Amino acid sequence: MYMENSVITNILTRRSIRKYKQQQIPTEVLNRILDCAVMSPSALNKQPWQVRIIQDEKLLTDVNDTFIRWAKGKQLPGSASRAQEEGFSVFHHAPTLIIVAADKTNNYAPIDCGILAQTIMTAAHSLGIGSCVIGSMAQATDNDKHIKNDVLAIDDDHTVIFGIALGYADETPIVKDRDRSKIRLISYRQ
């Protein structure tokens, strides 16, 4: 017997989007997503993250160019392997990019930031906004002191761990198989 409600449906229907319309997310929609983000659970409610939202086209280009320079000569997986191709965008030309940095002094920060990302993407999907985690951009952004410290104002005690592309989907990805065998119920009954 399956139980259905809007939360479960939202989780089961969300897909990573890698093609976006250029229509910008309205401010009120973005703010509602961010309202949800700040409610993300974290260990001891430390909220060990710094989050930056970029919608400015020039800054998006600068961040993308930083990645392309960093990626030159590297063997990267997935879509990042096409970094030297004309028109490449590490964040798939999404009109909004969220950068998430984790507190280096907090052992639970990467986990908490992952929870934050899931909250952002689930909230976005519920409002008709597509999303995709961009893990490949973390090192490039974190290693460029001008982008990290001056432009994004991310403190040195935080490390960029991923980006999240946000925008209106211009594709409908097929549902890929999931491996349920990786999740097992261990139960001891007396």
PDB file of C-alpha atoms in Angstrom:
ATOM      1  CA  MET A   1       0.000   0.000   0.000  1.00  0.00           C
ATOM      2  CA  TYR A   2       1.451   3.339  -1.061  1.00  0.00           C
ATOM      3  CA  MET A   3       0.614   6.500   0.765  1.00  0.00           C
ATOM      4  CA  GLU A   4       0.588   9.624  -1.382  1.00  0.00           C
ATOM      5  CA  ASN A   5       0.588  13.291  -0.540  1.00  0.00           C
ATOM      6  CA  SER A   6       2.015  16.424  -2.127  1.00  0.00           C
ATOM      7  CA  VAL A   7       5.387  16.144  -0.354  1.00  0.00           C
ATOM      8  CA  ILE A   8       5.948  12.550  -1.472  1.00  0.00           C
ATOM      9  CA  THR A   9       4.815  13.352  -5.011  1.00  0.00           C
ATOM     10  CA  ASN A  10       7.184  16.340  -5.089  1.00  0.00           C
ATOM     11  CA  ILE A  11      10.148  14.203  -3.994  1.00  0.00           C
ATOM     12  CA  LEU A  12       9.334  11.382  -6.421  1.00  0.00           C
ATOM     13  CA  THR A  13       8.902  13.667  -9.445  1.00  0.00           C
ATOM     14  CA  ARG A  14      11.934  15.958  -9.042  1.00  0.00           C
ATOM     15  CA  ARG A  15      14.696  15.474 -11.634  1.00  0.00           C
ATOM     16  CA  SER A  16      18.015  17.207 -12.257  1.00  0.00           C
ATOM     17  CA  ILE A  17      17.543  19.798 -14.991  1.00  0.00           C
ATOM     18  CA  ARG A  18      20.374  20.536 -17.405  1.00  0.00           C
ATOM     19  CA  LYS A  19      18.552  22.771 -19.884  1.00  0.00           C
ATOM     20  CA  TYR A  20      16.898  25.995 -18.755  1.00  0.00           C
ATOM     21  CA  LYS A  21      14.734  28.731 -20.213  1.00  0.00           C
ATOM     22  CA  GLN A  22      16.339  32.148 -19.867  1.00  0.00           C
ATOM     23  CA  GLN A  23      13.323  33.512 -17.977  1.00  0.00           C
ATOM     24  CA  GLN A  24      14.545  34.696 -14.572  1.00  0.00           C
ATOM     25  CA  ILE A  25      12.952  33.377 -11.395  1.00  0.00           C
ATOM     26  CA  PRO A  26      10.673  36.059  -9.903  1.00  0.00           C
ATOM     27  CA  THR A  27      11.986  37.600  -6.688  1.00  0.00           C
ATOM     28  CA  GLU A  28       9.005  36.424  -4.638  1.00  0.00           C
ATOM     29  CA  VAL A  29       9.506  32.812  -5.792  1.00  0.00           C
ATOM     30  CA  LEU A  30      13.245  32.922  -5.044  1.00  0.00           C
ATOM     31  CA  ASN A  31      12.559  34.439  -1.626  1.00  0.00           C
ATOM     32  CA  ARG A  32      10.108  31.651  -0.802  1.00  0.00           C
ATOM     33  CA  ILE A  33      12.740  29.045  -1.732  1.00  0.00           C
ATOM     34  CA  LEU A  34      15.218  30.848   0.534  1.00  0.00           C
ATOM     35  CA  ASP A  35      12.616  30.961   3.349  1.00  0.00           C
ATOM     36  CA  CYS A  36      12.612  27.164   3.151  1.00  0.00           C
ATOM     37  CA  ALA A  37      16.419  26.999   2.951  1.00  0.00           C
ATOM     38  CA  VAL A  38      16.907  28.803   6.257  1.00  0.00           C
ATOM     39  CA  MET A  39      14.638  26.225   7.909  1.00  0.00           C
ATOM     40  CA  SER A  40      16.926  23.343   6.887  1.00  0.00           C
ATOM     41  CA  PRO A  41      17.937  21.187   9.823  1.00  0.00           C
ATOM     42  CA  SER A  42      21.587  21.141  10.862  1.00  0.00           C
ATOM     43  CA  ALA A  43      23.539  19.489  13.672  1.00  0.00           C
ATOM     44  CA  LEU A  44      22.977  21.503  16.856  1.00  0.00           C
ATOM     45  CA  ASN A  45      21.322  24.135  14.623  1.00  0.00           C
ATOM     46  CA  LYS A  46      24.799  25.494  13.789  1.00  0.00           C
ATOM     47  CA  GLN A  47      23.780  26.317  10.198  1.00  0.00           C
ATOM     48  CA  PRO A  48      27.421  25.862   9.115  1.00  0.00           C
ATOM     49  CA  TRP A  49      27.003  27.348   5.663  1.00  0.00           C
ATOM     50  CA  GLN A  50      27.374  30.516   3.684  1.00  0.00           C
ATOM     51  CA  VAL A  51      25.011  30.759   0.725  1.00  0.00           C
ATOM     52  CA  ARG A  52      25.330  33.192  -2.171  1.00  0.00           C
ATOM     53  CA  ILE A  53      22.775  33.694  -4.936  1.00  0.00           C
ATOM     54  CA  ILE A  54      23.910  34.971  -8.332  1.00  0.00           C
ATOM     55  CA  GLN A  55      21.507  36.269 -10.964  1.00  0.00           C
ATOM     56  CA  ASP A  56      23.699  38.933 -12.584  1.00  0.00           C
ATOM     57  CA  GLU A  57      24.674  37.829 -16.113  1.00  0.00           C
ATOM     58  CA  LYS A  58      28.206  39.250 -15.944  1.00  0.00           C
ATOM     59  CA  LEU A  59      28.921  37.560 -12.634  1.00  0.00           C
ATOM     60  CA  LEU A  60      27.497  34.275 -13.935  1.00  0.00           C
ATOM     61  CA  THR A  61      29.874  34.597 -16.899  1.00  0.00           C
ATOM     62  CA  ASP A  62      32.811  35.324 -14.570  1.00  0.00           C
ATOM     63  CA  VAL A  63      32.061  32.248 -12.447  1.00  0.00           C
ATOM     64  CA  ASN A  64      31.725  30.098 -15.574  1.00  0.00           C
ATOM     65  CA  ASP A  65      35.001  31.467 -17.009  1.00  0.00           C
ATOM     66  CA  THR A  66      36.727  30.700 -13.700  1.00  0.00           C
ATOM     67  CA  PHE A  67      35.614  27.094 -14.025  1.00  0.00           C
ATOM     68  CA  ILE A  68      36.721  26.849 -17.668  1.00  0.00           C
ATOM     69  CA  ARG A  69      40.216  28.156 -16.807  1.00  0.00           C
ATOM     70  CA  TRP A  70      40.488  25.746 -13.871  1.00  0.00           C
ATOM     71  CA  ALA A  71      39.262  22.768 -15.929  1.00  0.00           C
ATOM     72  CA  LYS A  72      41.753  23.242 -18.766  1.00  0.00           C
ATOM     73  CA  GLY A  73      43.799  20.068 -19.189  1.00  0.00           C
ATOM     74  CA  LYS A  74      41.886  18.123 -16.525  1.00  0.00           C
ATOM     75  CA  GLN A  75      39.994  14.873 -17.129  1.00  0.00           C
ATOM     76  CA  LEU A  76      36.587  15.630 -15.623  1.00  0.00           C
ATOM     77  CA  PRO A  77      33.483  13.422 -15.436  1.00  0.00           C
ATOM     78  CA  GLY A  78      30.047  14.072 -16.883  1.00  0.00           C
ATOM     79  CA  SER A  79      29.121  17.325 -18.568  1.00  0.00           C
ATOM     80  CA  ALA A  80      32.185  19.039 -17.040  1.00  0.00           C
ATOM     81  CA  SER A  81      34.306  17.060 -19.519  1.00  0.00           C
ATOM     82  CA  ARG A  82      33.020  19.440 -22.220  1.00  0.00           C
ATOM     83  CA  ALA A  83      34.425  22.538 -20.484  1.00  0.00           C
ATOM     84  CA  GLN A  84      36.555  23.561 -23.470  1.00  0.00           C
ATOM     85  CA  GLU A  85      33.678  23.408 -25.969  1.00  0.00           C
ATOM     86  CA  GLU A  86      32.248  26.637 -27.347  1.00  0.00           C
ATOM     87  CA  GLY A  87      29.218  27.836 -25.356  1.00  0.00           C
ATOM     88  CA  PHE A  88      29.895  25.571 -22.356  1.00  0.00           C
ATOM     89  CA  SER A  89      28.233  26.511 -19.063  1.00  0.00           C
ATOM     90  CA  VAL A  90      29.121  24.581 -15.912  1.00  0.00           C
ATOM     91  CA  PHE A  91      25.690  25.497 -14.525  1.00  0.00           C
ATOM     92  CA  HIS A  92      23.844  24.654 -17.762  1.00  0.00           C
ATOM     93  CA  HIS A  93      22.990  28.290 -18.594  1.00  0.00           C
ATOM     94  CA  ALA A  94      20.628  28.505 -15.615  1.00  0.00           C
ATOM     95  CA  PRO A  95      19.632  32.119 -14.903  1.00  0.00           C
ATOM     96  CA  THR A  96      20.184  31.676 -11.150  1.00  0.00           C
ATOM     97  CA  LEU A  97      23.132  30.032  -9.448  1.00  0.00           C
ATOM     98  CA  ILE A  98      23.378  29.308  -5.743  1.00  0.00           C
ATOM     99  CA  ILE A  99      26.864  28.797  -4.285  1.00  0.00           C
ATOM    100  CA  VAL A 100      27.082  26.827  -1.021  1.00  0.00           C
ATOM    101  CA  ALA A 101      30.163  26.976   1.208  1.00  0.00           C
ATOM    102  CA  ALA A 102      30.694  24.838   4.317  1.00  0.00           C
ATOM    103  CA  ASP A 103      32.381  25.794   7.576  1.00  0.00           C
ATOM    104  CA  LYS A 104      35.797  24.069   7.520  1.00  0.00           C
ATOM    105  CA  THR A 105      35.832  23.784  11.327  1.00  0.00           C
ATOM    106  CA  ASN A 106      32.548  21.860  11.528  1.00  0.00           C
ATOM    107  CA  ASN A 107      32.786  18.115  10.823  1.00  0.00           C
ATOM    108  CA  TYR A 108      29.053  17.931  10.113  1.00  0.00           C
ATOM    109  CA  ALA A 109      29.006  20.885   7.705  1.00  0.00           C
ATOM    110  CA  PRO A 110      29.128  18.835   4.467  1.00  0.00           C
ATOM    111  CA  ILE A 111      26.174  16.744   5.653  1.00  0.00           C
ATOM    112  CA  ASP A 112      24.256  19.829   6.771  1.00  0.00           C
ATOM    113  CA  CYS A 113      24.948  21.536   3.429  1.00  0.00           C
ATOM    114  CA  GLY A 114      23.627  18.455   1.632  1.00  0.00           C
ATOM    115  CA  ILE A 115      20.424  18.715   3.646  1.00  0.00           C
ATOM    116  CA  LEU A 116      20.264  22.422   2.766  1.00  0.00           C
ATOM    117  CA  ALA A 117      20.615  21.563  -0.932  1.00  0.00           C
ATOM    118  CA  GLN A 118      17.823  18.998  -0.770  1.00  0.00           C
ATOM    119  CA  THR A 119      15.582  21.528   0.951  1.00  0.00           C
ATOM    120  CA  ILE A 120      16.324  24.157  -1.715  1.00  0.00           C
ATOM    121  CA  MET A 121      15.730  21.752  -4.598  1.00  0.00           C
ATOM    122  CA  THR A 122      12.559  20.269  -3.118  1.00  0.00           C
ATOM    123  CA  ALA A 123      11.127  23.726  -2.426  1.00  0.00           C
ATOM    124  CA  ALA A 124      12.112  24.883  -5.915  1.00  0.00           C
ATOM    125  CA  HIS A 125      10.447  21.889  -7.573  1.00  0.00           C
ATOM    126  CA  SER A 126       7.254  22.479  -5.598  1.00  0.00           C
ATOM    127  CA  LEU A 127       7.159  25.994  -7.097  1.00  0.00           C
ATOM    128  CA  GLY A 128       7.802  24.854 -10.669  1.00  0.00           C
ATOM    129  CA  ILE A 129      11.530  25.669 -10.659  1.00  0.00           C
ATOM    130  CA  GLY A 130      14.093  23.168 -11.943  1.00  0.00           C
ATOM    131  CA  SER A 131      17.430  22.550 -10.256  1.00  0.00           C
ATOM    132  CA  CYS A 132      20.700  20.666 -10.541  1.00  0.00           C
ATOM    133  CA  VAL A 133      23.568  20.271  -8.070  1.00  0.00           C
ATOM    134  CA  ILE A 134      26.852  21.359  -9.647  1.00  0.00           C
ATOM    135  CA  GLY A 135      29.583  19.616  -7.686  1.00  0.00           C
ATOM    136  CA  SER A 136      32.271  20.040 -10.328  1.00  0.00           C
ATOM    137  CA  MET A 137      32.485  23.795  -9.840  1.00  0.00           C
ATOM    138  CA  ALA A 138      33.441  23.653  -6.160  1.00  0.00           C
ATOM    139  CA  GLN A 139      37.219  23.442  -6.481  1.00  0.00           C
ATOM    140  CA  ALA A 140      37.440  26.048  -9.221  1.00  0.00           C
ATOM    141  CA  THR A 141      35.387  28.576  -7.279  1.00  0.00           C
ATOM    142  CA  ASP A 142      37.079  27.820  -3.967  1.00  0.00           C
ATOM    143  CA  ASN A 143      40.582  28.191  -5.451  1.00  0.00           C
ATOM    144  CA  ASP A 144      39.914  31.573  -7.075  1.00  0.00           C
ATOM    145  CA  LYS A 145      40.442  34.015  -4.200  1.00  0.00           C
ATOM    146  CA  HIS A 146      39.041  36.966  -6.150  1.00  0.00           C
ATOM    147  CA  ILE A 147      35.752  35.189  -6.896  1.00  0.00           C
ATOM    148  CA  LYS A 148      35.515  33.485  -3.498  1.00  0.00           C
ATOM    149  CA  ASN A 149      36.572  36.309  -1.177  1.00  0.00           C
ATOM    150  CA  ASP A 150      36.074  39.562  -3.067  1.00  0.00           C
ATOM    151  CA  VAL A 151      33.077  38.876  -5.283  1.00  0.00           C
ATOM    152  CA  LEU A 152      31.117  36.303  -3.264  1.00  0.00           C
ATOM    153  CA  ALA A 153      32.394  37.465   0.155  1.00  0.00           C
ATOM    154  CA  ILE A 154      32.850  33.899   1.385  1.00  0.00           C
ATOM    155  CA  ASP A 155      35.030  33.731   4.476  1.00  0.00           C
ATOM    156  CA  ASP A 156      38.357  31.856   4.449  1.00  0.00           C
ATOM    157  CA  ASP A 157      37.070  29.493   7.143  1.00  0.00           C
ATOM    158  CA  HIS A 158      34.470  28.200   4.653  1.00  0.00           C
ATOM    159  CA  THR A 159      35.043  26.075   1.558  1.00  0.00           C
ATOM    160  CA  VAL A 160      32.821  26.078  -1.513  1.00  0.00           C
ATOM    161  CA  ILE A 161      31.400  22.567  -1.826  1.00  0.00           C
ATOM    162  CA  PHE A 162      28.866  22.866  -4.659  1.00  0.00           C
ATOM    163  CA  GLY A 163      26.578  25.070  -6.644  1.00  0.00           C
ATOM    164  CA  ILE A 164      22.892  24.656  -7.406  1.00  0.00           C
ATOM    165  CA  ALA A 165      21.550  25.737 -10.791  1.00  0.00           C
ATOM    166  CA  LEU A 166      17.989  27.096 -10.642  1.00  0.00           C
ATOM    167  CA  GLY A 167      15.571  28.103 -13.377  1.00  0.00           C
ATOM    168  CA  TYR A 168      12.540  27.135 -15.398  1.00  0.00           C
ATOM    169  CA  ALA A 169      13.104  23.760 -17.075  1.00  0.00           C
ATOM    170  CA  ASP A 170      13.398  23.638 -20.843  1.00  0.00           C
ATOM    171  CA  GLU A 171      13.458  19.828 -20.858  1.00  0.00           C
ATOM    172  CA  THR A 172      11.654  16.881 -19.313  1.00  0.00           C
ATOM    173  CA  PRO A 173      14.305  14.337 -18.298  1.00  0.00           C
ATOM    174  CA  ILE A 174      13.442  10.666 -18.402  1.00  0.00           C
ATOM    175  CA  VAL A 175      13.238   8.839 -15.112  1.00  0.00           C
ATOM    176  CA  LYS A 176      16.438   6.871 -14.573  1.00  0.00           C
ATOM    177  CA  ASP A 177      16.463   3.576 -12.717  1.00  0.00           C
ATOM    178  CA  ARG A 178      17.245   3.670  -9.026  1.00  0.00           C
ATOM    179  CA  ASP A 179      18.841   0.823  -7.082  1.00  0.00           C
ATOM    180  CA  ARG A 180      16.569   0.072  -4.111  1.00  0.00           C
ATOM    181  CA  SER A 181      18.862  -2.815  -3.078  1.00  0.00           C
ATOM    182  CA  LYS A 182      21.293  -0.257  -1.644  1.00  0.00           C
ATOM    183  CA  ILE A 183      18.745   0.469   1.075  1.00  0.00           C
ATOM    184  CA  ARG A 184      18.063  -2.341   3.515  1.00  0.00           C
ATOM    185  CA  LEU A 185      15.876  -2.577   6.564  1.00  0.00           C
ATOM    186  CA  ILE A 186      17.710  -4.226   9.448  1.00  0.00           C
ATOM    187  CA  SER A 187      15.229  -5.309  12.061  1.00  0.00           C
ATOM    188  CA  TYR A 188      15.699  -7.293  15.242  1.00  0.00           C
ATOM    189  CA  ARG A 189      12.543  -8.717  16.702  1.00  0.00           C
ATOM    190  CA  GLN A 190      12.259 -10.512  19.989  1.00  0.00           C
TER     191      GLN A 190
END
